[in-house]
GROMACS .gro file of C-alpha atoms in nm:
model
  240
    1UNK     CA    1   1.172   2.002   3.520
    2UNK     CA    2   1.361   2.334   3.525
    3UNK     CA    3   1.034   2.529   3.529
    4UNK     CA    4   0.901   2.319   3.817
    5UNK     CA    5   1.225   2.371   4.009
    6UNK     CA    6   1.183   2.747   3.965
    7UNK     CA    7   0.829   2.729   4.103
    8UNK     CA    8   0.954   2.532   4.404
    9UNK     CA    9   1.228   2.789   4.461
   10UNK     CA   10   0.982   3.077   4.439
   11UNK     CA   11   0.729   2.905   4.665
   12UNK     CA   12   0.986   2.811   4.930
   13UNK     CA   13   1.121   3.166   4.932
   14UNK     CA   14   0.772   3.295   5.012
   15UNK     CA   15   0.730   3.017   5.272
   16UNK     CA   16   1.046   3.121   5.456
   17UNK     CA   17   0.965   3.493   5.450
   18UNK     CA   18   0.606   3.450   5.562
   19UNK     CA   19   0.680   3.185   5.823
   20UNK     CA   20   0.932   3.415   5.987
   21UNK     CA   21   0.647   3.657   6.051
   22UNK     CA   22   0.476   3.387   6.260
   23UNK     CA   23   0.725   3.451   6.538
   24UNK     CA   24   0.587   3.802   6.562
   25UNK     CA   25   0.230   3.676   6.589
   26UNK     CA   26   0.317   3.421   6.856
   27UNK     CA   27   0.495   3.680   7.067
   28UNK     CA   28   0.220   3.941   7.031
   29UNK     CA   29  -0.057   3.689   7.104
   30UNK     CA   30   0.101   3.582   7.433
   31UNK     CA   31   0.169   3.943   7.523
   32UNK     CA   32  -0.202   4.021   7.465
   33UNK     CA   33  -0.311   3.767   7.724
   34UNK     CA   34  -0.349   3.438   7.536
   35UNK     CA   35  -0.154   3.140   7.661
   36UNK     CA   36   0.067   2.924   7.442
   37UNK     CA   37  -0.190   2.659   7.349
   38UNK     CA   38  -0.458   2.918   7.267
   39UNK     CA   39  -0.211   3.099   7.043
   40UNK     CA   40  -0.120   2.777   6.860
   41UNK     CA   41  -0.484   2.671   6.816
   42UNK     CA   42  -0.560   3.011   6.665
   43UNK     CA   43  -0.289   2.960   6.403
   44UNK     CA   44  -0.399   2.603   6.333
   45UNK     CA   45  -0.766   2.683   6.281
   46UNK     CA   46  -0.778   3.042   6.158
   47UNK     CA   47  -0.455   3.036   5.953
   48UNK     CA   48  -0.473   3.374   5.787
   49UNK     CA   49  -0.225   3.628   5.912
   50UNK     CA   50  -0.430   3.944   5.859
   51UNK     CA   51  -0.729   3.804   6.047
   52UNK     CA   52  -0.512   3.671   6.326
   53UNK     CA   53  -0.339   4.004   6.383
   54UNK     CA   54  -0.675   4.184   6.368
   55UNK     CA   55  -0.815   3.946   6.630
   56UNK     CA   56  -0.517   4.002   6.858
   57UNK     CA   57  -0.528   4.380   6.810
   58UNK     CA   58  -0.892   4.411   6.912
   59UNK     CA   59  -0.859   4.154   7.191
   60UNK     CA   60  -0.560   4.340   7.336
   61UNK     CA   61  -0.753   4.666   7.342
   62UNK     CA   62  -1.066   4.529   7.512
   63UNK     CA   63  -0.992   4.191   7.665
   64UNK     CA   64  -1.271   3.932   7.692
   65UNK     CA   65  -1.536   4.202   7.660
   66UNK     CA   66  -1.408   4.275   7.310
   67UNK     CA   67  -1.411   3.909   7.202
   68UNK     CA   68  -1.719   3.945   6.972
   69UNK     CA   69  -1.562   4.250   6.806
   70UNK     CA   70  -1.233   4.064   6.766
   71UNK     CA   71  -1.410   3.773   6.596
   72UNK     CA   72  -1.604   4.010   6.371
   73UNK     CA   73  -1.288   4.197   6.269
   74UNK     CA   74  -1.108   3.873   6.188
   75UNK     CA   75  -1.405   3.747   5.987
   76UNK     CA   76  -1.427   4.072   5.791
   77UNK     CA   77  -1.064   4.050   5.686
   78UNK     CA   78  -1.111   3.683   5.599
   79UNK     CA   79  -1.381   3.766   5.342
   80UNK     CA   80  -1.112   3.823   5.082
   81UNK     CA   81  -1.032   3.451   5.095
   82UNK     CA   82  -1.376   3.385   4.946
   83UNK     CA   83  -1.269   3.574   4.634
   84UNK     CA   84  -0.942   3.381   4.633
   85UNK     CA   85  -1.137   3.055   4.654
   86UNK     CA   86  -1.345   3.145   4.350
   87UNK     CA   87  -1.029   3.224   4.156
   88UNK     CA   88  -0.845   2.911   4.269
   89UNK     CA   89  -1.129   2.658   4.230
   90UNK     CA   90  -1.064   2.578   3.861
   91UNK     CA   91  -0.688   2.573   3.925
   92UNK     CA   92  -0.709   2.324   4.212
   93UNK     CA   93  -0.954   2.103   4.026
   94UNK     CA   94  -1.063   1.765   4.156
   95UNK     CA   95  -1.375   1.678   4.352
   96UNK     CA   96  -1.535   1.829   4.663
   97UNK     CA   97  -1.288   1.662   4.901
   98UNK     CA   98  -0.986   1.808   4.721
   99UNK     CA   99  -1.141   2.154   4.708
  100UNK     CA  100  -1.239   2.137   5.074
  101UNK     CA  101  -0.879   2.053   5.164
  102UNK     CA  102  -0.750   2.333   4.943
  103UNK     CA  103  -0.978   2.588   5.112
  104UNK     CA  104  -0.767   2.589   5.429
  105UNK     CA  105  -0.453   2.666   5.229
  106UNK     CA  106  -0.611   2.937   5.013
  107UNK     CA  107  -0.438   3.247   5.144
  108UNK     CA  108  -0.277   3.557   4.996
  109UNK     CA  109   0.061   3.394   4.934
  110UNK     CA  110  -0.054   3.061   4.787
  111UNK     CA  111  -0.292   3.243   4.552
  112UNK     CA  112  -0.024   3.490   4.443
  113UNK     CA  113   0.233   3.220   4.367
  114UNK     CA  114  -0.022   3.007   4.181
  115UNK     CA  115  -0.160   3.276   3.951
  116UNK     CA  116   0.189   3.403   3.869
  117UNK     CA  117   0.251   3.079   3.675
  118UNK     CA  118   0.144   3.034   3.314
  119UNK     CA  119   0.117   2.655   3.306
  120UNK     CA  120  -0.184   2.490   3.478
  121UNK     CA  121   0.029   2.214   3.632
  122UNK     CA  122   0.281   2.464   3.767
  123UNK     CA  123  -0.003   2.665   3.915
  124UNK     CA  124  -0.107   2.363   4.117
  125UNK     CA  125   0.250   2.304   4.229
  126UNK     CA  126   0.286   2.666   4.335
  127UNK     CA  127  -0.043   2.661   4.523
  128UNK     CA  128   0.012   2.341   4.720
  129UNK     CA  129   0.380   2.393   4.797
  130UNK     CA  130   0.320   2.749   4.916
  131UNK     CA  131  -0.002   2.677   5.106
  132UNK     CA  132   0.114   2.365   5.287
  133UNK     CA  133   0.465   2.502   5.340
  134UNK     CA  134   0.338   2.820   5.504
  135UNK     CA  135   0.087   2.625   5.713
  136UNK     CA  136   0.366   2.411   5.858
  137UNK     CA  137   0.615   2.695   5.894
  138UNK     CA  138   0.363   2.944   6.033
  139UNK     CA  139   0.250   2.706   6.305
  140UNK     CA  140   0.606   2.617   6.403
  141UNK     CA  141   0.713   2.980   6.426
  142UNK     CA  142   0.392   3.070   6.611
  143UNK     CA  143   0.490   2.817   6.878
  144UNK     CA  144   0.845   2.953   6.886
  145UNK     CA  145   0.721   3.310   6.920
  146UNK     CA  146   0.478   3.215   7.195
  147UNK     CA  147   0.750   3.034   7.392
  148UNK     CA  148   1.027   3.292   7.356
  149UNK     CA  149   0.819   3.608   7.327
  150UNK     CA  150   0.957   3.757   7.646
  151UNK     CA  151   1.313   3.688   7.538
  152UNK     CA  152   1.255   3.812   7.182
  153UNK     CA  153   1.114   4.148   7.285
  154UNK     CA  154   0.951   4.366   7.022
  155UNK     CA  155   0.948   4.162   6.693
  156UNK     CA  156   0.981   4.485   6.495
  157UNK     CA  157   1.333   4.522   6.633
  158UNK     CA  158   1.429   4.218   6.427
  159UNK     CA  159   1.250   4.334   6.114
  160UNK     CA  160   1.000   4.047   6.124
  161UNK     CA  161   0.710   4.285   6.062
  162UNK     CA  162   0.849   4.350   5.712
  163UNK     CA  163   0.901   3.986   5.612
  164UNK     CA  164   0.557   3.929   5.459
  165UNK     CA  165   0.562   4.262   5.274
  166UNK     CA  166   0.904   4.179   5.129
  167UNK     CA  167   0.773   3.844   5.004
  168UNK     CA  168   0.479   4.013   4.829
  169UNK     CA  169   0.707   4.270   4.669
  170UNK     CA  170   0.925   3.990   4.532
  171UNK     CA  171   0.615   3.831   4.376
  172UNK     CA  172   0.480   4.157   4.238
  173UNK     CA  173   0.796   4.300   4.084
  174UNK     CA  174   0.833   4.059   3.787
  175UNK     CA  175   0.471   4.129   3.687
  176UNK     CA  176   0.520   4.504   3.653
  177UNK     CA  177   0.608   4.495   3.285
  178UNK     CA  178   0.325   4.705   3.143
  179UNK     CA  179   0.238   5.067   3.211
  180UNK     CA  180  -0.114   4.981   3.320
  181UNK     CA  181   0.012   4.729   3.581
  182UNK     CA  182   0.256   4.988   3.718
  183UNK     CA  183  -0.014   5.255   3.728
  184UNK     CA  184  -0.259   5.025   3.908
  185UNK     CA  185   0.008   4.925   4.161
  186UNK     CA  186   0.102   5.285   4.235
  187UNK     CA  187  -0.261   5.396   4.263
  188UNK     CA  188  -0.346   5.107   4.496
  189UNK     CA  189  -0.044   5.186   4.715
  190UNK     CA  190  -0.148   5.553   4.740
  191UNK     CA  191  -0.504   5.457   4.834
  192UNK     CA  192  -0.386   5.209   5.097
  193UNK     CA  193  -0.144   5.462   5.248
  194UNK     CA  194  -0.414   5.730   5.257
  195UNK     CA  195  -0.659   5.509   5.449
  196UNK     CA  196  -0.406   5.349   5.685
  197UNK     CA  197  -0.435   5.617   5.960
  198UNK     CA  198  -0.815   5.584   5.966
  199UNK     CA  199  -0.890   5.211   5.929
  200UNK     CA  200  -0.801   4.903   6.130
  201UNK     CA  201  -0.503   4.696   6.005
  202UNK     CA  202  -0.583   4.497   5.692
  203UNK     CA  203  -0.878   4.705   5.573
  204UNK     CA  204  -0.672   4.959   5.373
  205UNK     CA  205  -0.558   4.673   5.149
  206UNK     CA  206  -0.919   4.575   5.083
  207UNK     CA  207  -1.006   4.937   4.998
  208UNK     CA  208  -0.705   4.955   4.766
  209UNK     CA  209  -0.834   4.648   4.584
  210UNK     CA  210  -1.118   4.867   4.454
  211UNK     CA  211  -0.861   5.030   4.225
  212UNK     CA  212  -0.785   4.702   4.052
  213UNK     CA  213  -1.155   4.611   4.038
  214UNK     CA  214  -1.238   4.945   3.876
  215UNK     CA  215  -0.964   4.908   3.616
  216UNK     CA  216  -1.074   4.552   3.540
  217UNK     CA  217  -1.435   4.664   3.507
  218UNK     CA  218  -1.354   4.943   3.261
  219UNK     CA  219  -1.131   4.709   3.060
  220UNK     CA  220  -1.415   4.458   3.045
  221UNK     CA  221  -1.659   4.724   2.931
  222UNK     CA  222  -1.409   4.841   2.670
  223UNK     CA  223  -1.370   4.484   2.546
  224UNK     CA  224  -1.745   4.445   2.509
  225UNK     CA  225  -1.775   4.767   2.315
  226UNK     CA  226  -1.481   4.686   2.085
  227UNK     CA  227  -1.580   4.495   1.769
  228UNK     CA  228  -1.372   4.186   1.710
  229UNK     CA  229  -1.080   4.224   1.477
  230UNK     CA  230  -0.973   4.579   1.554
  231UNK     CA  231  -0.898   4.835   1.823
  232UNK     CA  232  -1.170   5.021   2.015
  233UNK     CA  233  -1.404   5.223   1.798
  234UNK     CA  234  -1.268   5.085   1.464
  235UNK     CA  235  -1.456   4.832   1.258
  236UNK     CA  236  -1.264   4.597   1.033
  237UNK     CA  237  -1.567   4.440   0.871
  238UNK     CA  238  -1.845   4.577   0.659
  239UNK     CA  239  -2.180   4.589   0.831
  240UNK     CA  240  -2.424   4.335   0.691
   0.00000   0.00000   0.00000
């Protein structure tokens, strides 16, 4: 019960931090030309922050003429959720109906909280509490931001633009216990920072993911080439 309480505490902390960022989206969406109900429908149906901000960014720059580009940009950033879905499918379990319901809640935060747990049952708790919690909170704060956007002013003044990043840092920090994890994190951060001035928001993170993929690939190759029972390049058994 103590372990489950810790998962709830961790999940709700991420829910609060991420939901606060919804105020920023609501305010920016209305400022870009969407009305309140359009802004709320976007959060209800799209429900992935990176894609939503990408949509608003392109739409703001080009108006209705840029609508196809805005949709394409949002879809491109949403591709990462396909990878999340593949990772989360065995964790969620159940039949097609359960997995279809889980698909809408498979986002960065719910995936991160789930895979940070070691117990399969706690992974499910982390996934559902985080996913459903953020869905509810994000849509509420989107409405608030859309209604009070003019009063709120620039959301960055209140630090809301850093809320989601702070939540991710809190999730990442306990996992940085090995040198390789620290090295991968630093390398990915450098890559993302290097590409930020040249790519649209959200894409530098996808490019940085190549670092982790490359490390995982080389580790996998090393594992295949390592005979069982000993370190790489050292046999512990006599050849037949």
